[in-house]
mmCIF file of C-alpha atoms in Angstrom:
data_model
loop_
_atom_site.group_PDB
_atom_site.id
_atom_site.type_symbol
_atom_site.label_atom_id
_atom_site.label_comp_id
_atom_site.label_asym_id
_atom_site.label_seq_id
_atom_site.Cartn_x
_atom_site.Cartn_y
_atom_site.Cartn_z
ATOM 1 C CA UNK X 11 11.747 -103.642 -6.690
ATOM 2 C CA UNK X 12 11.546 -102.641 -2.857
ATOM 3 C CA UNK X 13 8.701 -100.649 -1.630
ATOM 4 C CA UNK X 14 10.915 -97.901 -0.312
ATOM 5 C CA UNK X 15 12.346 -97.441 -4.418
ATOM 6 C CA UNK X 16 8.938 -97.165 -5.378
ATOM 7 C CA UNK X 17 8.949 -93.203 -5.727
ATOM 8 C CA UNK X 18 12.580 -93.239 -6.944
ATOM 9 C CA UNK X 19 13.423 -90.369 -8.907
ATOM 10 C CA UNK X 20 10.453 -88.380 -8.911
ATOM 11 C CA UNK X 21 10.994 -85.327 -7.651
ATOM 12 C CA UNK X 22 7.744 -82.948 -6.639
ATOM 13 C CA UNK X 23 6.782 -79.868 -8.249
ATOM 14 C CA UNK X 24 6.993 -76.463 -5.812
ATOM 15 C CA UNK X 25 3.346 -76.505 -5.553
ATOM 16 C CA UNK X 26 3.529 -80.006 -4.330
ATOM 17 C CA UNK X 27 6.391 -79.121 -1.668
ATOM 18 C CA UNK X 28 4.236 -76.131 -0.511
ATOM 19 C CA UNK X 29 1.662 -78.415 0.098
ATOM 20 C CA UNK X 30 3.942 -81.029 2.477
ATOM 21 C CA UNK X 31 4.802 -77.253 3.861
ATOM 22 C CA UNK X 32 2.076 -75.740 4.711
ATOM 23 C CA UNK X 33 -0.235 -76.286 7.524
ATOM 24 C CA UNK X 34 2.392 -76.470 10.515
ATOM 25 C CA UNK X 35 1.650 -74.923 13.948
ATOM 26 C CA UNK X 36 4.675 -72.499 13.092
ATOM 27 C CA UNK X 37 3.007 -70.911 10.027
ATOM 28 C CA UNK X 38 -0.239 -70.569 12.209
ATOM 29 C CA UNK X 39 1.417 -68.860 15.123
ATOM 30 C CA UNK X 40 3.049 -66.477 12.719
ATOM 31 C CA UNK X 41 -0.375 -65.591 11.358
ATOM 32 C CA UNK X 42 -1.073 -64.644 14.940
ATOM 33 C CA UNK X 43 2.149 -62.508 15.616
ATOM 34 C CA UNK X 44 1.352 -60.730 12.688
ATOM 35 C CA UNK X 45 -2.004 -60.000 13.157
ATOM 36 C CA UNK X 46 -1.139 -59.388 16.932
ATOM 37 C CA UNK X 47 1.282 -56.811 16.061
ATOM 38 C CA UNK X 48 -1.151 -54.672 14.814
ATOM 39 C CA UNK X 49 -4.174 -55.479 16.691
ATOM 40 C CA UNK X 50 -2.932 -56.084 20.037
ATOM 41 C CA UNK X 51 -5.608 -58.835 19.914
ATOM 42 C CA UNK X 52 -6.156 -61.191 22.973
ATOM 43 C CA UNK X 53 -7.721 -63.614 21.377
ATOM 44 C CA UNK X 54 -9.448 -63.732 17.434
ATOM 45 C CA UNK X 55 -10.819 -65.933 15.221
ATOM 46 C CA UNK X 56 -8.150 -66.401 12.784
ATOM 47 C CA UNK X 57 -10.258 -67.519 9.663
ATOM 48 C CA UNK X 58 -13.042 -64.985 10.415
ATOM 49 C CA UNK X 59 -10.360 -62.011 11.061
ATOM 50 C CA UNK X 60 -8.801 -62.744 7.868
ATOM 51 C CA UNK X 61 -11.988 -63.051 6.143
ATOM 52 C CA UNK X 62 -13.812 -59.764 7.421
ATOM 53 C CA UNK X 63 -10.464 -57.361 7.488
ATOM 54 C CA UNK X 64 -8.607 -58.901 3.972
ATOM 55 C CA UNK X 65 -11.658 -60.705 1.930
ATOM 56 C CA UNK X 66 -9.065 -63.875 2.442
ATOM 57 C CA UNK X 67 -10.698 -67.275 2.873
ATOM 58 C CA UNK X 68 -8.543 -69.597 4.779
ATOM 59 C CA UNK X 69 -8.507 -73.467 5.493
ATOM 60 C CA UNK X 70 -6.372 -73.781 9.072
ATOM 61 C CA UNK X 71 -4.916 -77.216 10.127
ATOM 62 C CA UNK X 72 -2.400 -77.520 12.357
ATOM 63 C CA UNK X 73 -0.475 -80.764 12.295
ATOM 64 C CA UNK X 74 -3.400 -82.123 10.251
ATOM 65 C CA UNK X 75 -5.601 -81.253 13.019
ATOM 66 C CA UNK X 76 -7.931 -79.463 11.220
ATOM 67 C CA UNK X 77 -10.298 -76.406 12.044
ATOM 68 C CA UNK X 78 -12.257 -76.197 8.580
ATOM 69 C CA UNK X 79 -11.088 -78.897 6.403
ATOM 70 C CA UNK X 80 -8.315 -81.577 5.866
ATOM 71 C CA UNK X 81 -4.347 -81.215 4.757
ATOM 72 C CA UNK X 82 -2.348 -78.099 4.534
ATOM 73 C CA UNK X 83 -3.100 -74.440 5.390
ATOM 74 C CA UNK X 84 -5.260 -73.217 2.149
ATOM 75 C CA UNK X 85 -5.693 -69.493 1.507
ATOM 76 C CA UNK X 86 -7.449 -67.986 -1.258
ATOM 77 C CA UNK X 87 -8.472 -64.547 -1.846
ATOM 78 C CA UNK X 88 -11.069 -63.710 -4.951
ATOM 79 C CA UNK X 89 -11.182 -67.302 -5.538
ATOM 80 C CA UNK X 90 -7.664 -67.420 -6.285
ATOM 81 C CA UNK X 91 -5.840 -69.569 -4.305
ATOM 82 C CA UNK X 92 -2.696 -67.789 -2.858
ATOM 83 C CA UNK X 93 0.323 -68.898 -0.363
ATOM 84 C CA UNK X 94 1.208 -68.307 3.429
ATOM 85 C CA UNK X 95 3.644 -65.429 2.279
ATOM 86 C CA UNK X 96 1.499 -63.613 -0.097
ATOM 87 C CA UNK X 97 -0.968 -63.442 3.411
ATOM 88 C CA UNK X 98 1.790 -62.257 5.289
ATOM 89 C CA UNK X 99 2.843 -59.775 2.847
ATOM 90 C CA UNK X 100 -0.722 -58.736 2.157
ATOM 91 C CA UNK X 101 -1.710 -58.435 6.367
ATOM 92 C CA UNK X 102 2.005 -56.429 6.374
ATOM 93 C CA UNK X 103 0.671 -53.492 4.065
ATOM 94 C CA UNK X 104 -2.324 -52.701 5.233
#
């Protein structure tokens, strides 16, 4: 069998395609959009912002560059871990 029919028809689970997903400069930048359309904020410290005005604990990388840790973006809020839209939503209505 060729290498490249190694993986053939295995198809990933959603949590598994929010994984390859996550962590892109994109969803990073819309973090700051957000948050800069309600703070007006010339410059923050994402993961500390999010930490001391939500309670959410966050793991940035962007393009597996990381800030705090290794592969995608990582959120989690009460221990729980949670996705880039439930931040969004959650930064949204408050």
């Amino acid at each position: 069998m060729a290498e490249k029919d190694k993986f053939a028809g295995e198809i990933m689970s959603d949590e598994e395609l929010d994984g390859v997903a996550g962590g892109t400069l994109g969803e990073t930048v819309e973090l700051f959009n957000v948050i800069n359309q309600k703070t007006n904020a010339n410059y923050l410290d994402l993961p500390d912002y999010l930490k001391t005005n939500y309670g959410i604990d966050v793991i940035i990388n962007v393009n597996q560059c990381q800030w705090n840790g290794g592969g995608a973006n990582e959120y989690r809020l009460n221990g729980e871990q949670i996705t880039h839209e439930q931040v969004l939503d959650i930064i949204k209505s408050k």
